[in-house]
PDB file of C-alpha atoms in Angstrom:
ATOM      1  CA  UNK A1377     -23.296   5.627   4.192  1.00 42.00           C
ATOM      2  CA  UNK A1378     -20.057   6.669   5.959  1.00 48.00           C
ATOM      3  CA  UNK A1379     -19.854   3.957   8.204  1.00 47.00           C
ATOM      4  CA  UNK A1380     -20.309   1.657   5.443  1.00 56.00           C
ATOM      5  CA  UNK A1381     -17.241   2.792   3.461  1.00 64.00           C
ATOM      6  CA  UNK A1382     -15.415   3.042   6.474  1.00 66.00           C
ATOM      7  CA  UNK A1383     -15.993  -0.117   7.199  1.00 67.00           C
ATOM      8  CA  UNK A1384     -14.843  -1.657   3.997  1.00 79.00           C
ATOM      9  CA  UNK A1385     -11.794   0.725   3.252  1.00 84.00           C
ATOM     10  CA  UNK A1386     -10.593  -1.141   6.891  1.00 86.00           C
ATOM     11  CA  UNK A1387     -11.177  -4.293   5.238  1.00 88.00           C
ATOM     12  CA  UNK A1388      -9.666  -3.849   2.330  1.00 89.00           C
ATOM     13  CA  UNK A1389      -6.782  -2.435   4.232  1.00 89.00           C
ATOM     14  CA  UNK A1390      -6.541  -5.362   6.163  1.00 90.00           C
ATOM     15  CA  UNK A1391      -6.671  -7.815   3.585  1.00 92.00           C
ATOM     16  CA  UNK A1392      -3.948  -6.236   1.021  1.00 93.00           C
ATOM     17  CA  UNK A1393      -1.984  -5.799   4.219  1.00 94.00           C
ATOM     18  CA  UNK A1394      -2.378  -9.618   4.867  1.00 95.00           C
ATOM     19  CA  UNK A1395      -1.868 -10.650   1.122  1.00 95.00           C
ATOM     20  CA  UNK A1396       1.563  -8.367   0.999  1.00 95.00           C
ATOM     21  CA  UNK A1397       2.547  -9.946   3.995  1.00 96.00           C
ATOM     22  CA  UNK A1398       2.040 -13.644   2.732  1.00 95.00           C
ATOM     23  CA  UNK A1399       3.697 -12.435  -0.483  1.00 95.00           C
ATOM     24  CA  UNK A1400       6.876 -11.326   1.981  1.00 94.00           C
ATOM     25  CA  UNK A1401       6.557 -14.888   3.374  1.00 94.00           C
ATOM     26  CA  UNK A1402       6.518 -16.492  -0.171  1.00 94.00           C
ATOM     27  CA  UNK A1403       9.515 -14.220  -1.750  1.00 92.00           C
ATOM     28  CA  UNK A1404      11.404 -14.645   0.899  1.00 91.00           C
ATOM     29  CA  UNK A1405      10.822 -18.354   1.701  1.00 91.00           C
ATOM     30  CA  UNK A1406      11.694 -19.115  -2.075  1.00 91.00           C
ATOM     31  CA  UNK A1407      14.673 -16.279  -2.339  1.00 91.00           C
ATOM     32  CA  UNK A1408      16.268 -17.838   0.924  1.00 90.00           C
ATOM     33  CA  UNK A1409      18.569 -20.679  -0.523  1.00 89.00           C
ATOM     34  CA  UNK A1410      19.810 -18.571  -3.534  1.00 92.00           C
ATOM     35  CA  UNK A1411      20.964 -16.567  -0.858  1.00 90.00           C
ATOM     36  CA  UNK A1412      22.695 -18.392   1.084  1.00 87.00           C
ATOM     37  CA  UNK A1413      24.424 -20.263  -1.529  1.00 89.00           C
ATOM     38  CA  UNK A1414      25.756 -16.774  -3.129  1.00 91.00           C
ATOM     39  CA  UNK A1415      27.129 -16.305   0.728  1.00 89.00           C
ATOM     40  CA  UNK A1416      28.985 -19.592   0.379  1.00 87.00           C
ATOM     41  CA  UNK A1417      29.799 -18.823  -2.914  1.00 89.00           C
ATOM     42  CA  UNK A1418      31.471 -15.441  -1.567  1.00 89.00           C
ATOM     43  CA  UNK A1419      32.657 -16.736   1.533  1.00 86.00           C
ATOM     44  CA  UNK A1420      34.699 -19.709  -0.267  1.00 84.00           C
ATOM     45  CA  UNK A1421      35.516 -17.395  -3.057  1.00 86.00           C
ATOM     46  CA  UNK A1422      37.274 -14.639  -0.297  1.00 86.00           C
ATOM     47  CA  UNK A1423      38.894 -17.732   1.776  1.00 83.00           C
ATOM     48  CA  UNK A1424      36.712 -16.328   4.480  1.00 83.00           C
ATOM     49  CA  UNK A1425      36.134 -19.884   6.700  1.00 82.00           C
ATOM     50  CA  UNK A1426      34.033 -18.253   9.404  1.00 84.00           C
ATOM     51  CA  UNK A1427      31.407 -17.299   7.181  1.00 84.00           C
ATOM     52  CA  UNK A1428      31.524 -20.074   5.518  1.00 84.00           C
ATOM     53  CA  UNK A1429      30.943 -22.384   8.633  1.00 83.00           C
ATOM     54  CA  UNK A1430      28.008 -19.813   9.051  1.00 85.00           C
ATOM     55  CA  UNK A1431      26.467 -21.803   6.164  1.00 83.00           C
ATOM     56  CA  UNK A1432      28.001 -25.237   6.466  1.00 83.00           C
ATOM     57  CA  UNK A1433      27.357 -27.754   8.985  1.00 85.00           C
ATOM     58  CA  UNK A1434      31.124 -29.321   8.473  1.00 84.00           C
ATOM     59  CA  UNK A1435      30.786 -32.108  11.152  1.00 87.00           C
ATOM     60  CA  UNK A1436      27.369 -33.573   9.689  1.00 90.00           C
ATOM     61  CA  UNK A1437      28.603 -32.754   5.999  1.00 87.00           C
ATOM     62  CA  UNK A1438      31.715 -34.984   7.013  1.00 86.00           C
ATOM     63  CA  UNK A1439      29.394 -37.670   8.838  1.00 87.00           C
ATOM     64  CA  UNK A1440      27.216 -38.279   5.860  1.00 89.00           C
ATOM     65  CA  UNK A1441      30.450 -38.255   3.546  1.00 87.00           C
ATOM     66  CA  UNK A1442      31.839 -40.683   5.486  1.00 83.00           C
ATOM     67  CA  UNK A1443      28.741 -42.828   5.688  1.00 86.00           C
ATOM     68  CA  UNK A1444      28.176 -43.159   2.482  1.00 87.00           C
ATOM     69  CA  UNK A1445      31.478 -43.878   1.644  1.00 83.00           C
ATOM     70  CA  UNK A1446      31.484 -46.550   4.016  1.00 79.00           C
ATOM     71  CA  UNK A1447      28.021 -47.722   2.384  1.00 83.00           C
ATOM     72  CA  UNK A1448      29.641 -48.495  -0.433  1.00 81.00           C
ATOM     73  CA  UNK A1449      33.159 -49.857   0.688  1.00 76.00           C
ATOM     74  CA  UNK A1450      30.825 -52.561   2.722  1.00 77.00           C
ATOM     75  CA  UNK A1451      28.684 -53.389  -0.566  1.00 78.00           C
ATOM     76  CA  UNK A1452      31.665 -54.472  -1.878  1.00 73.00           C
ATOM     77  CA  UNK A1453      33.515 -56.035   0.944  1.00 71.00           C
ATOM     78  CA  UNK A1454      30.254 -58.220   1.037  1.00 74.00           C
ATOM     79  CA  UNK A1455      31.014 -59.361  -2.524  1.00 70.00           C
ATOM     80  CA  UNK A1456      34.423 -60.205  -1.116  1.00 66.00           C
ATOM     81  CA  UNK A1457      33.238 -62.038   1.822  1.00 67.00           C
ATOM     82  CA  UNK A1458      32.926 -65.251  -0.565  1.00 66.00           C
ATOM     83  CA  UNK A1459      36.212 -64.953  -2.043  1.00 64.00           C
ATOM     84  CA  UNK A1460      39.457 -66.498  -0.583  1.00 65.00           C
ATOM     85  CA  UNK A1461      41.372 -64.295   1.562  1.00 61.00           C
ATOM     86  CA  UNK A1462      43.825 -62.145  -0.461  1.00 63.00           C
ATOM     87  CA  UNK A1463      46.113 -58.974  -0.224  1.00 64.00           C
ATOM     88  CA  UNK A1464      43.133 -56.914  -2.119  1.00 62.00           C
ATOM     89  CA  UNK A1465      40.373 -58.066   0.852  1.00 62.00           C
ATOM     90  CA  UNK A1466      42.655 -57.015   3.718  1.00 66.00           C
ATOM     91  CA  UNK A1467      43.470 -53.565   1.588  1.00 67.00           C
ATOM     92  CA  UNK A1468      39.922 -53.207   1.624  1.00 65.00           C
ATOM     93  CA  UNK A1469      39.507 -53.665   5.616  1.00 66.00           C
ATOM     94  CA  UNK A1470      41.401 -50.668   6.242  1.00 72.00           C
ATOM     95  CA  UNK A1471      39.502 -48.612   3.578  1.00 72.00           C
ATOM     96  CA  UNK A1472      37.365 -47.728   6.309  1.00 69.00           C
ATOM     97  CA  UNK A1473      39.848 -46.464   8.579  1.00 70.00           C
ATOM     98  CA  UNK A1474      41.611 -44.358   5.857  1.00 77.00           C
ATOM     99  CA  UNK A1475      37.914 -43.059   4.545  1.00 76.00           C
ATOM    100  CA  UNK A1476      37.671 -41.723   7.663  1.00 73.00           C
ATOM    101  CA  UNK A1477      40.693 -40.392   8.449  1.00 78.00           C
ATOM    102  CA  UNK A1478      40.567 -38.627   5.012  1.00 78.00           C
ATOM    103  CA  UNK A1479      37.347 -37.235   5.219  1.00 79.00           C
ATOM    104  CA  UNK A1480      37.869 -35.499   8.534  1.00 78.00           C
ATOM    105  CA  UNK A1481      41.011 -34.401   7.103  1.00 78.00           C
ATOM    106  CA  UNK A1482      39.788 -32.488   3.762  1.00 77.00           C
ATOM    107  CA  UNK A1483      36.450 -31.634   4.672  1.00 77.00           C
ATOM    108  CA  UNK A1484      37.097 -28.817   6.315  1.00 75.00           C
ATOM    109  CA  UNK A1485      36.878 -24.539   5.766  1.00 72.00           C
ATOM    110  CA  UNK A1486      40.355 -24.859   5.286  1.00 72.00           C
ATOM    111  CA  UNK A1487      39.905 -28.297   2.483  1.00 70.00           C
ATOM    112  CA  UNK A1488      37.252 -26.273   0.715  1.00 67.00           C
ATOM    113  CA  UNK A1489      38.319 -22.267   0.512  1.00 63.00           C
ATOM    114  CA  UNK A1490      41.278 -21.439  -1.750  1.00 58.00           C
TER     115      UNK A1490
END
């Protein structure tokens, strides 16, 4: 009869051990972004731009600004592109130029902390 409890107090061992460690996996998987944004919270709050660059990926962050930015200045430069040419169409050529420029300029540690 031993053996037989034994045998099951190992097993039930093994399977709260398994169930805490999925619940580990779980919390921690679902606690991970509120974490991380109270770090960028607190890092932008503090002015403290190396932890925040922990956290932010400021060259992609800029690239997808700056794409979809452009997105939208060529949506409308296509409604132009039918139109006579005019001061407001050749404005709207160097939009790009100046989206970019701007972008890389502000988004930055230094644009975003205080």
């Amino acid at each position: 009869m031993q053996l037989r409890s034994e045998g099951s107090s190992i097993r039930f061992v093994a399977i709260s051990l398994l169930i805490f460690i999925a619940a580990s996996f779980i919390g921690y998987w679902y606690w991970s972004p509120y974490y991380a944004a109270d770090q960028i919270k607190n890092a932008i709050e503090s002015g403290d731009t190396a932890r925040m660059s922990k956290f932010i990926d400021f060259p992609k962050v800029r690239l997808n600004i700056q794409r979809q930015i452009n997105n939208q200045i060529d949506l409308k430069l296509r409604e132009f592109q039918s139109q006579p040419v005019t001061t407001k169409n050749q404005i709207d050529l160097y939009s790009f130029q100046l989206v970019d420029r701007l972008v890389r300029d502000l988004v930055t540690e230094e644009g975003i902390a205080p």
